[in-house]
Amino acid sequence: MPSINRSKTKTPMPSQDAKLRSKNFNEVALGYTEEDAINEAQRCLNCKKPSCMEGCPVQVQIPRFIKHIAEKNFESAISVIKETNSLPAVCGRVCPQEEQCEQKCVLAKRGDPVGIGRLERFAADWERQQGVKIPDKANPIGKKVAVIGSGPAGLTCAGDLAKLGYDVTVFEAFHEPGGVLIYGIPEFRLPKEIVKQEVDFLKKLGVKVQTDMVMGKVLTVDDIFEKGYEAVFIGTGAGLPKFMKIPGENYLGVYSANEFLTRINLMKAYKFPETDTPVKVGKKVAVVGGGNVAMDSARSALRMGAEEVYIVYRRSESEMPARKEEFEHAKEEGIIFKFLTNPTRIIGDEKGWVKGLECIQMELGEPDASGRRRPVPIKGSEFTLDMDTVVIAIGTGPNPLLIEATEGLKLNKYGYIETDEDGRTSKEGVWAGGDIVTGSATVILAMGAGKKAAQSIHEYLQGK
Amino acid sequence: MFQIIDKKDLAPSIKQFVVDAPLVAQKARPGQFIILRIKEGGERIPLTIADYDTQKGTITIVFQEVGKTTKELGTLKAGDYLADFVGPLGKAVEFSNHKKVLGIGGGLGVAPLYPKLKMLHENGAEVISIIGAKTADMLIMEEEIKAVSDKTYVCTDDGSKGRHGFVTVVLKELLEQGEKFDEIIIIGPPILMKIGTEIAKPYNIPIMVSLNPIMIDGTGMCGGCRVTVGGETKFVCVDGPAFDGSKVDFDELMKRLQTYTSEEKLALDKYHSERGACKCHQ
Ligand SMILES: Cc1cc2nc3c(=O)[nH]c(=O)nc-3n(C[C@H](O)[C@H](O)[C@H](O)COP(=O)(O)OP(=O)(O)OC[C@H]3O[C@@H](n4cnc5c(N)ncnc54)[C@H](O)[C@@H]3O)c2cc1C
Ligand SMILES: Cc1cc2nc3c(=O)[nH]c(=O)nc-3n(C[C@H](O)[C@H](O)[C@H](O)COP(=O)(O)OP(=O)(O)OC[C@H]3O[C@@H](n4cnc5c(N)ncnc54)[C@H](O)[C@@H]3O)c2cc1C
Ligand code: SF4
Ligand code: SF4
Ligand code: FES
């Protein structure tokens, strides 16, 4: 029997020193050692009715895998996790655990919850170091399925179907697969090598990945059916950047977070001129927004050499949707937070470059539809922050490119694809899931949707 | 990987490639463009589809060597491969029953003008074209343009061929002589499109221009290519690249094209110095 650790606090995770890391793109959180992991695993009470699992959208068998870690049986631990979660190295790093599994852990009532995410990451990293075993290929069923988009939703759906023996092809618009995991979430939070290895794993399962395929332009969904595919899963994400529609948004030095992060992550602007794509980061940078995307943009700006980086958010700290860990990390690195502040105008110089951000002070009023108190402007409280770069990270919408080229897809009033519980759309043989259905959500929810759809596609094709 | 099947030098620093890209060729229409990347780590650059052959599965591109990526592209030969070739992107242009059109191409703009005029010509419209370049040897695709035009005016800035002066001078003359067109298409550097639009605007003839902002994805996900058209923000890669010239804020476009001037110079200097140091090119 493993011994029990009664500590009320999580075993700390070693991380790069804040001063040092704010100048490089290496991973911030360094991960548990074997001792750390066993120590943390020994905090888990192995509850008979594990409430933690209720918080996990894909029902990872949390106490079972943690028990294996406590017993130093890492191989069993990872195989338990992989029964329900095909991207544990990713989820262990980026899941908002404090709102999911860890929030529901009984220990959270009287101290820190078990560090479930950290343990999940540990198990996945351990497996990668050993060299991931490739499962035997399933017997081919002889049916082709197409997956559009290679974010977590598409990759999960593709993997599950390949394991069942389907001939799966993933069509991705970019030159590299991975979706937001590649172009959005920065290297220092999720090393791209991990995403690459996950994709390689799928390829070894037999999944074909075709990059450079902007679906809707090069091929339509109907073309895919004509090519002999019998089902299609759409996982194209919510990639349409929103702007604030305030004056001055087209000044030079104003970026959408999508552009800013794509230049840095996908195009590797942090290695410019070794790589060919630049990004312009001034001395003083303002990032507008309060989610993960805003944190990632701000922390990236710092690493690109900005001297002062502000996060300008119209609500207060407690309403911020970003993961807690990212917020803490951002503060440690010296990001300056301007809460209850809303931009009203971007100010430029004669050459068209940004030179300032005019803002107005806000106060919290009555709760709005989201249940959060609505920020209302305080009259006459305008002030200007001097800035030379502004990054707008106030959310995204559905990209209409594929949708417009696909006949018979029912959309909801915001333009996202409407599906039933299993991800089935109004178009025969077409499923959808992830951000293109829910709007910007999380990696694990997108994966869950991909998984459900794969199951439903399997049932459908078996009946055919 | 996408193979370059054929390479031609059209003018000093202007080159033409025919690229094997059957899927793109199958869907390509006039007005659309592709985005290519030479190799891993390279930049994604947009280039207009200058011609396409659905049967052979090829796309023709014409490019001018202006910076690091286009210069490097120019060193590739027939038989070489491009890492990425994405398309067809952007909206195809459509013309409703045009009887008579005027097409104006300045410099490199002659290349994107060609597929549009070709389509109009095939649809039976009367096509008048004005093409120009700085000097005679910089003029491209003259034969191709003439083959799809009923009348072609050639201009050079230095007078070394055809009319001495800018293409806009001929535009002005034709309009002042009372020539009527169903549409005027102007493609070239932003300043040419701006001036051309200003000249033509009072005549109440629809003006089509094709914009060339800096792009990354070409699918509407970054917003980097945004321009103001009729007071609204548009993403050129998905809403364009063709727009009603009379509504475009050209000054903003020209400013935004300057965003990376210093970085572009840095990249080019580095490229030159590395190539200089490379023995194979000495
Ligand atoms: C900067 C940033 C940070 C984030 N941080 C977190 C976090 O810490 N934790 C968390 O849980 N979530 C986070 N999220 C949210 C999370 O990444 C998304 O919810 C998730 O990636 C959605 O997955 P998806 O598969 O639906 O779509 P995406 O990941 O968006 O992938 C969609 C893919 O489809 C491709 N595509 C689009 N259109 C086409 C087309 N027409 N043809 C072919 N391919 C197409 C796209 O190129 C892309 O590769 C973050 C998001 C961003 C942007
Ligand atoms: C829809 C579209 C279609 C295009 N079609 C063609 C084409 O058919 N043939 C062709 O030669 N070029 C075309 N361009 C322009 C081409 O993409 C740029 O010339 C190229 O990206 C420059 O890359 P570079 O690294 O060689 O030069 P850079 O070092 O990036 O730039 C060098 C110089 O070119 C200017 N420049 C940079 N980007 C652009 C741009 N997008 N448009 C115009 N000037 C730019 C810079 O201001 C700078 O002065 C098109 C652009 C767009 C958006
Ligand atoms: S997948 Fe996410 S929510 Fe589920 S157990 Fe792992 S970290 Fe928690
Ligand atoms: S609720 Fe907490 S203590 Fe109980 S099994 Fe889950 S992780 Fe362990
Ligand atoms: S190039 Fe990114 S939106 Fe147009």
PDB file of N, CA, C and O in Angstrom, chain B residues 3-59:
ATOM      1  N   GLN B   3       5.632  20.883 -57.544  1.00  0.00           N
ATOM      2  CA  GLN B   3       6.754  21.027 -58.459  1.00  0.00           C
ATOM      3  C   GLN B   3       6.586  22.194 -59.430  1.00  0.00           C
ATOM      4  O   GLN B   3       5.488  22.438 -59.949  1.00  0.00           O
ATOM      5  N   ILE B   4       7.700  22.889 -59.643  1.00  0.00           N
ATOM      6  CA  ILE B   4       7.718  23.936 -60.671  1.00  0.00           C
ATOM      7  C   ILE B   4       8.006  23.225 -61.993  1.00  0.00           C
ATOM      8  O   ILE B   4       9.028  22.580 -62.149  1.00  0.00           O
ATOM      9  N   ILE B   5       7.059  23.332 -62.913  1.00  0.00           N
ATOM     10  CA  ILE B   5       7.187  22.599 -64.171  1.00  0.00           C
ATOM     11  C   ILE B   5       7.963  23.409 -65.191  1.00  0.00           C
ATOM     12  O   ILE B   5       8.669  22.885 -66.022  1.00  0.00           O
ATOM     13  N   ASP B   6       7.754  24.739 -65.131  1.00  0.00           N
ATOM     14  CA  ASP B   6       8.349  25.569 -66.162  1.00  0.00           C
ATOM     15  C   ASP B   6       8.691  26.927 -65.569  1.00  0.00           C
ATOM     16  O   ASP B   6       7.975  27.430 -64.698  1.00  0.00           O
ATOM     17  N   LYS B   7       9.783  27.485 -66.021  1.00  0.00           N
ATOM     18  CA  LYS B   7      10.180  28.812 -65.540  1.00  0.00           C
ATOM     19  C   LYS B   7      10.546  29.682 -66.728  1.00  0.00           C
ATOM     20  O   LYS B   7      11.187  29.224 -67.664  1.00  0.00           O
ATOM     21  N   LYS B   8      10.119  30.940 -66.685  1.00  0.00           N
ATOM     22  CA  LYS B   8      10.441  31.874 -67.757  1.00  0.00           C
ATOM     23  C   LYS B   8      10.828  33.212 -67.142  1.00  0.00           C
ATOM     24  O   LYS B   8      10.210  33.641 -66.166  1.00  0.00           O
ATOM     25  N   ASP B   9      11.818  33.867 -67.713  1.00  0.00           N
ATOM     26  CA  ASP B   9      12.130  35.237 -67.302  1.00  0.00           C
ATOM     27  C   ASP B   9      11.335  36.171 -68.190  1.00  0.00           C
ATOM     28  O   ASP B   9      11.513  36.162 -69.405  1.00  0.00           O
ATOM     29  N   LEU B  10      10.454  36.953 -67.608  1.00  0.00           N
ATOM     30  CA  LEU B  10       9.631  37.836 -68.428  1.00  0.00           C
ATOM     31  C   LEU B  10      10.284  39.190 -68.610  1.00  0.00           C
ATOM     32  O   LEU B  10      10.067  39.872 -69.608  1.00  0.00           O
ATOM     33  N   ALA B  11      11.033  39.599 -67.625  1.00  0.00           N
ATOM     34  CA  ALA B  11      11.689  40.909 -67.640  1.00  0.00           C
ATOM     35  C   ALA B  11      12.749  40.837 -66.553  1.00  0.00           C
ATOM     36  O   ALA B  11      12.718  39.912 -65.744  1.00  0.00           O
ATOM     37  N   PRO B  12      13.647  41.809 -66.522  1.00  0.00           N
ATOM     38  CA  PRO B  12      14.611  41.781 -65.424  1.00  0.00           C
ATOM     39  C   PRO B  12      13.852  41.739 -64.102  1.00  0.00           C
ATOM     40  O   PRO B  12      12.984  42.574 -63.884  1.00  0.00           O
ATOM     41  N   SER B  13      14.121  40.755 -63.308  1.00  0.00           N
ATOM     42  CA  SER B  13      13.525  40.567 -61.969  1.00  0.00           C
ATOM     43  C   SER B  13      12.037  40.210 -61.993  1.00  0.00           C
ATOM     44  O   SER B  13      11.406  40.160 -60.954  1.00  0.00           O
ATOM     45  N   ILE B  14      11.461  39.947 -63.141  1.00  0.00           N
ATOM     46  CA  ILE B  14      10.080  39.435 -63.169  1.00  0.00           C
ATOM     47  C   ILE B  14      10.097  38.032 -63.783  1.00  0.00           C
ATOM     48  O   ILE B  14      10.605  37.833 -64.885  1.00  0.00           O
ATOM     49  N   LYS B  15       9.579  37.086 -63.041  1.00  0.00           N
ATOM     50  CA  LYS B  15       9.659  35.692 -63.488  1.00  0.00           C
ATOM     51  C   LYS B  15       8.281  35.040 -63.481  1.00  0.00           C
ATOM     52  O   LYS B  15       7.381  35.467 -62.752  1.00  0.00           O
ATOM     53  N   GLN B  16       8.189  34.023 -64.319  1.00  0.00           N
ATOM     54  CA  GLN B  16       6.928  33.291 -64.405  1.00  0.00           C
ATOM     55  C   GLN B  16       7.176  31.817 -64.119  1.00  0.00           C
ATOM     56  O   GLN B  16       8.105  31.230 -64.659  1.00  0.00           O
ATOM     57  N   PHE B  17       6.368  31.242 -63.265  1.00  0.00           N
ATOM     58  CA  PHE B  17       6.432  29.813 -62.989  1.00  0.00           C
ATOM     59  C   PHE B  17       5.126  29.158 -63.407  1.00  0.00           C
ATOM     60  O   PHE B  17       4.053  29.745 -63.224  1.00  0.00           O
ATOM     61  N   VAL B  18       5.232  27.950 -63.906  1.00  0.00           N
ATOM     62  CA  VAL B  18       4.052  27.100 -64.038  1.00  0.00           C
ATOM     63  C   VAL B  18       4.224  26.009 -62.987  1.00  0.00           C
ATOM     64  O   VAL B  18       5.255  25.344 -62.938  1.00  0.00           O
ATOM     65  N   VAL B  19       3.242  25.901 -62.103  1.00  0.00           N
ATOM     66  CA  VAL B  19       3.376  24.999 -60.962  1.00  0.00           C
ATOM     67  C   VAL B  19       2.341  23.881 -61.046  1.00  0.00           C
ATOM     68  O   VAL B  19       1.184  24.117 -61.394  1.00  0.00           O
ATOM     69  N   ASP B  20       2.788  22.688 -60.724  1.00  0.00           N
ATOM     70  CA  ASP B  20       1.900  21.536 -60.739  1.00  0.00           C
ATOM     71  C   ASP B  20       1.061  21.551 -59.461  1.00  0.00           C
ATOM     72  O   ASP B  20       1.579  21.318 -58.369  1.00  0.00           O
ATOM     73  N   ALA B  21      -0.215  21.837 -59.586  1.00  0.00           N
ATOM     74  CA  ALA B  21      -1.104  21.906 -58.418  1.00  0.00           C
ATOM     75  C   ALA B  21      -2.512  21.563 -58.900  1.00  0.00           C
ATOM     76  O   ALA B  21      -3.385  22.427 -59.012  1.00  0.00           O
ATOM     77  N   PRO B  22      -2.750  20.278 -59.199  1.00  0.00           N
ATOM     78  CA  PRO B  22      -3.999  19.886 -59.865  1.00  0.00           C
ATOM     79  C   PRO B  22      -5.265  20.262 -59.106  1.00  0.00           C
ATOM     80  O   PRO B  22      -6.231  20.716 -59.722  1.00  0.00           O
ATOM     81  N   LEU B  23      -5.249  20.124 -57.781  1.00  0.00           N
ATOM     82  CA  LEU B  23      -6.468  20.446 -57.027  1.00  0.00           C
ATOM     83  C   LEU B  23      -6.780  21.930 -57.108  1.00  0.00           C
ATOM     84  O   LEU B  23      -7.925  22.334 -57.250  1.00  0.00           O
ATOM     85  N   VAL B  24      -5.735  22.753 -57.003  1.00  0.00           N
ATOM     86  CA  VAL B  24      -5.943  24.200 -57.075  1.00  0.00           C
ATOM     87  C   VAL B  24      -6.436  24.564 -58.478  1.00  0.00           C
ATOM     88  O   VAL B  24      -7.372  25.349 -58.637  1.00  0.00           O
ATOM     89  N   ALA B  25      -5.820  23.966 -59.498  1.00  0.00           N
ATOM     90  CA  ALA B  25      -6.169  24.287 -60.881  1.00  0.00           C
ATOM     91  C   ALA B  25      -7.623  23.937 -61.180  1.00  0.00           C
ATOM     92  O   ALA B  25      -8.293  24.608 -61.958  1.00  0.00           O
ATOM     93  N   GLN B  26      -8.107  22.869 -60.539  1.00  0.00           N
ATOM     94  CA  GLN B  26      -9.465  22.445 -60.791  1.00  0.00           C
ATOM     95  C   GLN B  26     -10.491  23.499 -60.381  1.00  0.00           C
ATOM     96  O   GLN B  26     -11.528  23.643 -61.004  1.00  0.00           O
ATOM     97  N   LYS B  27     -10.174  24.264 -59.318  1.00  0.00           N
ATOM     98  CA  LYS B  27     -11.149  25.222 -58.799  1.00  0.00           C
ATOM     99  C   LYS B  27     -10.829  26.674 -59.137  1.00  0.00           C
ATOM    100  O   LYS B  27     -11.636  27.552 -58.878  1.00  0.00           O
ATOM    101  N   ALA B  28      -9.636  26.924 -59.673  1.00  0.00           N
ATOM    102  CA  ALA B  28      -9.188  28.304 -59.873  1.00  0.00           C
ATOM    103  C   ALA B  28     -10.109  29.080 -60.811  1.00  0.00           C
ATOM    104  O   ALA B  28     -10.613  28.529 -61.797  1.00  0.00           O
ATOM    105  N   ARG B  29     -10.353  30.350 -60.484  1.00  0.00           N
ATOM    106  CA  ARG B  29     -11.126  31.248 -61.327  1.00  0.00           C
ATOM    107  C   ARG B  29     -10.396  32.585 -61.390  1.00  0.00           C
ATOM    108  O   ARG B  29      -9.618  32.915 -60.483  1.00  0.00           O
ATOM    109  N   PRO B  30     -10.664  33.387 -62.405  1.00  0.00           N
ATOM    110  CA  PRO B  30     -10.009  34.695 -62.488  1.00  0.00           C
ATOM    111  C   PRO B  30     -10.285  35.528 -61.237  1.00  0.00           C
ATOM    112  O   PRO B  30     -11.395  35.507 -60.717  1.00  0.00           O
ATOM    113  N   GLY B  31      -9.259  36.223 -60.776  1.00  0.00           N
ATOM    114  CA  GLY B  31      -9.406  37.068 -59.599  1.00  0.00           C
ATOM    115  C   GLY B  31      -8.881  36.410 -58.339  1.00  0.00           C
ATOM    116  O   GLY B  31      -8.704  37.065 -57.320  1.00  0.00           O
ATOM    117  N   GLN B  32      -8.640  35.115 -58.396  1.00  0.00           N
ATOM    118  CA  GLN B  32      -8.191  34.425 -57.178  1.00  0.00           C
ATOM    119  C   GLN B  32      -6.672  34.387 -57.091  1.00  0.00           C
ATOM    120  O   GLN B  32      -5.967  34.696 -58.044  1.00  0.00           O
ATOM    121  N   PHE B  33      -6.191  34.000 -55.924  1.00  0.00           N
ATOM    122  CA  PHE B  33      -4.744  33.974 -55.712  1.00  0.00           C
ATOM    123  C   PHE B  33      -4.356  32.722 -54.943  1.00  0.00           C
ATOM    124  O   PHE B  33      -5.217  31.958 -54.506  1.00  0.00           O
ATOM    125  N   ILE B  34      -3.060  32.519 -54.824  1.00  0.00           N
ATOM    126  CA  ILE B  34      -2.563  31.400 -54.019  1.00  0.00           C
ATOM    127  C   ILE B  34      -1.632  31.979 -52.949  1.00  0.00           C
ATOM    128  O   ILE B  34      -1.244  33.151 -53.026  1.00  0.00           O
ATOM    129  N   ILE B  35      -1.312  31.175 -51.942  1.00  0.00           N
ATOM    130  CA  ILE B  35      -0.268  31.553 -50.998  1.00  0.00           C
ATOM    131  C   ILE B  35       0.767  30.452 -51.051  1.00  0.00           C
ATOM    132  O   ILE B  35       0.413  29.263 -51.030  1.00  0.00           O
ATOM    133  N   LEU B  36       2.023  30.828 -51.175  1.00  0.00           N
ATOM    134  CA  LEU B  36       3.044  29.786 -51.203  1.00  0.00           C
ATOM    135  C   LEU B  36       4.084  30.013 -50.127  1.00  0.00           C
ATOM    136  O   LEU B  36       4.221  31.097 -49.558  1.00  0.00           O
ATOM    137  N   ARG B  37       4.763  28.923 -49.829  1.00  0.00           N
ATOM    138  CA  ARG B  37       5.897  28.982 -48.915  1.00  0.00           C
ATOM    139  C   ARG B  37       6.988  28.177 -49.615  1.00  0.00           C
ATOM    140  O   ARG B  37       6.747  27.064 -50.092  1.00  0.00           O
ATOM    141  N   ILE B  38       8.172  28.755 -49.698  1.00  0.00           N
ATOM    142  CA  ILE B  38       9.244  28.075 -50.420  1.00  0.00           C
ATOM    143  C   ILE B  38       9.690  26.839 -49.663  1.00  0.00           C
ATOM    144  O   ILE B  38       9.884  25.771 -50.231  1.00  0.00           O
ATOM    145  N   LYS B  39       9.851  27.011 -48.352  1.00  0.00           N
ATOM    146  CA  LYS B  39      10.424  25.921 -47.556  1.00  0.00           C
ATOM    147  C   LYS B  39      10.045  26.113 -46.094  1.00  0.00           C
ATOM    148  O   LYS B  39       9.491  27.150 -45.706  1.00  0.00           O
ATOM    149  N   GLU B  40      10.369  25.134 -45.288  1.00  0.00           N
ATOM    150  CA  GLU B  40      10.183  25.194 -43.839  1.00  0.00           C
ATOM    151  C   GLU B  40      10.819  26.487 -43.293  1.00  0.00           C
ATOM    152  O   GLU B  40      11.939  26.818 -43.672  1.00  0.00           O
ATOM    153  N   GLY B  41      10.102  27.205 -42.446  1.00  0.00           N
ATOM    154  CA  GLY B  41      10.654  28.447 -41.897  1.00  0.00           C
ATOM    155  C   GLY B  41      10.432  29.652 -42.796  1.00  0.00           C
ATOM    156  O   GLY B  41      10.696  30.781 -42.410  1.00  0.00           O
ATOM    157  N   GLY B  42       9.956  29.402 -43.999  1.00  0.00           N
ATOM    158  CA  GLY B  42       9.747  30.494 -44.946  1.00  0.00           C
ATOM    159  C   GLY B  42       8.470  31.259 -44.654  1.00  0.00           C
ATOM    160  O   GLY B  42       7.636  30.850 -43.855  1.00  0.00           O
ATOM    161  N   GLU B  43       8.356  32.408 -45.353  1.00  0.00           N
ATOM    162  CA  GLU B  43       7.199  33.273 -45.199  1.00  0.00           C
ATOM    163  C   GLU B  43       6.093  32.781 -46.123  1.00  0.00           C
ATOM    164  O   GLU B  43       6.370  32.202 -47.159  1.00  0.00           O
ATOM    165  N   ARG B  44       4.851  33.042 -45.753  1.00  0.00           N
ATOM    166  CA  ARG B  44       3.726  32.730 -46.649  1.00  0.00           C
ATOM    167  C   ARG B  44       3.491  33.966 -47.490  1.00  0.00           C
ATOM    168  O   ARG B  44       3.165  35.014 -46.948  1.00  0.00           O
ATOM    169  N   ILE B  45       3.653  33.875 -48.818  1.00  0.00           N
ATOM    170  CA  ILE B  45       3.396  35.067 -49.642  1.00  0.00           C
ATOM    171  C   ILE B  45       2.275  34.815 -50.649  1.00  0.00           C
ATOM    172  O   ILE B  45       2.185  33.756 -51.245  1.00  0.00           O
ATOM    173  N   PRO B  46       1.408  35.829 -50.792  1.00  0.00           N
ATOM    174  CA  PRO B  46       0.302  35.717 -51.753  1.00  0.00           C
ATOM    175  C   PRO B  46       0.732  36.120 -53.154  1.00  0.00           C
ATOM    176  O   PRO B  46       1.444  37.106 -53.329  1.00  0.00           O
ATOM    177  N   LEU B  47       0.327  35.363 -54.157  1.00  0.00           N
ATOM    178  CA  LEU B  47       0.570  35.712 -55.559  1.00  0.00           C
ATOM    179  C   LEU B  47      -0.701  35.398 -56.349  1.00  0.00           C
ATOM    180  O   LEU B  47      -1.361  34.382 -56.111  1.00  0.00           O
ATOM    181  N   THR B  48      -1.003  36.270 -57.276  1.00  0.00           N
ATOM    182  CA  THR B  48      -2.212  36.101 -58.080  1.00  0.00           C
ATOM    183  C   THR B  48      -2.092  34.912 -59.027  1.00  0.00           C
ATOM    184  O   THR B  48      -1.014  34.619 -59.528  1.00  0.00           O
ATOM    185  N   ILE B  49      -3.194  34.268 -59.263  1.00  0.00           N
ATOM    186  CA  ILE B  49      -3.238  33.220 -60.278  1.00  0.00           C
ATOM    187  C   ILE B  49      -3.284  33.942 -61.623  1.00  0.00           C
ATOM    188  O   ILE B  49      -4.299  34.535 -61.983  1.00  0.00           O
ATOM    189  N   ALA B  50      -2.161  33.896 -62.348  1.00  0.00           N
ATOM    190  CA  ALA B  50      -2.079  34.653 -63.603  1.00  0.00           C
ATOM    191  C   ALA B  50      -2.705  33.857 -64.739  1.00  0.00           C
ATOM    192  O   ALA B  50      -3.117  34.418 -65.747  1.00  0.00           O
ATOM    193  N   ASP B  51      -2.735  32.546 -64.578  1.00  0.00           N
ATOM    194  CA  ASP B  51      -3.388  31.694 -65.562  1.00  0.00           C
ATOM    195  C   ASP B  51      -3.511  30.315 -64.939  1.00  0.00           C
ATOM    196  O   ASP B  51      -2.823  30.000 -63.970  1.00  0.00           O
ATOM    197  N   TYR B  52      -4.413  29.508 -65.492  1.00  0.00           N
ATOM    198  CA  TYR B  52      -4.546  28.151 -64.964  1.00  0.00           C
ATOM    199  C   TYR B  52      -4.950  27.216 -66.087  1.00  0.00           C
ATOM    200  O   TYR B  52      -5.559  27.638 -67.072  1.00  0.00           O
ATOM    201  N   ASP B  53      -4.586  25.957 -65.935  1.00  0.00           N
ATOM    202  CA  ASP B  53      -4.935  24.956 -66.928  1.00  0.00           C
ATOM    203  C   ASP B  53      -5.515  23.752 -66.201  1.00  0.00           C
ATOM    204  O   ASP B  53      -4.793  22.977 -65.577  1.00  0.00           O
ATOM    205  N   THR B  54      -6.829  23.651 -66.253  1.00  0.00           N
ATOM    206  CA  THR B  54      -7.511  22.601 -65.504  1.00  0.00           C
ATOM    207  C   THR B  54      -7.088  21.222 -65.992  1.00  0.00           C
ATOM    208  O   THR B  54      -6.889  20.305 -65.200  1.00  0.00           O
ATOM    209  N   GLN B  55      -6.938  21.093 -67.322  1.00  0.00           N
ATOM    210  CA  GLN B  55      -6.573  19.793 -67.881  1.00  0.00           C
ATOM    211  C   GLN B  55      -5.200  19.339 -67.413  1.00  0.00           C
ATOM    212  O   GLN B  55      -5.017  18.222 -66.953  1.00  0.00           O
ATOM    213  N   LYS B  56      -4.231  20.240 -67.557  1.00  0.00           N
ATOM    214  CA  LYS B  56      -2.864  19.876 -67.178  1.00  0.00           C
ATOM    215  C   LYS B  56      -2.669  19.923 -65.667  1.00  0.00           C
ATOM    216  O   LYS B  56      -1.679  19.421 -65.156  1.00  0.00           O
ATOM    217  N   GLY B  57      -3.600  20.559 -64.978  1.00  0.00           N
ATOM    218  CA  GLY B  57      -3.474  20.660 -63.518  1.00  0.00           C
ATOM    219  C   GLY B  57      -2.395  21.631 -63.087  1.00  0.00           C
ATOM    220  O   GLY B  57      -1.708  21.408 -62.097  1.00  0.00           O
ATOM    221  N   THR B  58      -2.259  22.721 -63.823  1.00  0.00           N
ATOM    222  CA  THR B  58      -1.193  23.674 -63.488  1.00  0.00           C
ATOM    223  C   THR B  58      -1.728  25.076 -63.212  1.00  0.00           C
ATOM    224  O   THR B  58      -2.785  25.466 -63.699  1.00  0.00           O
ATOM    225  N   ILE B  59      -0.947  25.815 -62.439  1.00  0.00           N
ATOM    226  CA  ILE B  59      -1.237  27.216 -62.138  1.00  0.00           C
ATOM    227  C   ILE B  59      -0.030  28.033 -62.558  1.00  0.00           C
ATOM    228  O   ILE B  59       1.110  27.657 -62.281  1.00  0.00           O
TER     229      ILE B  59
END
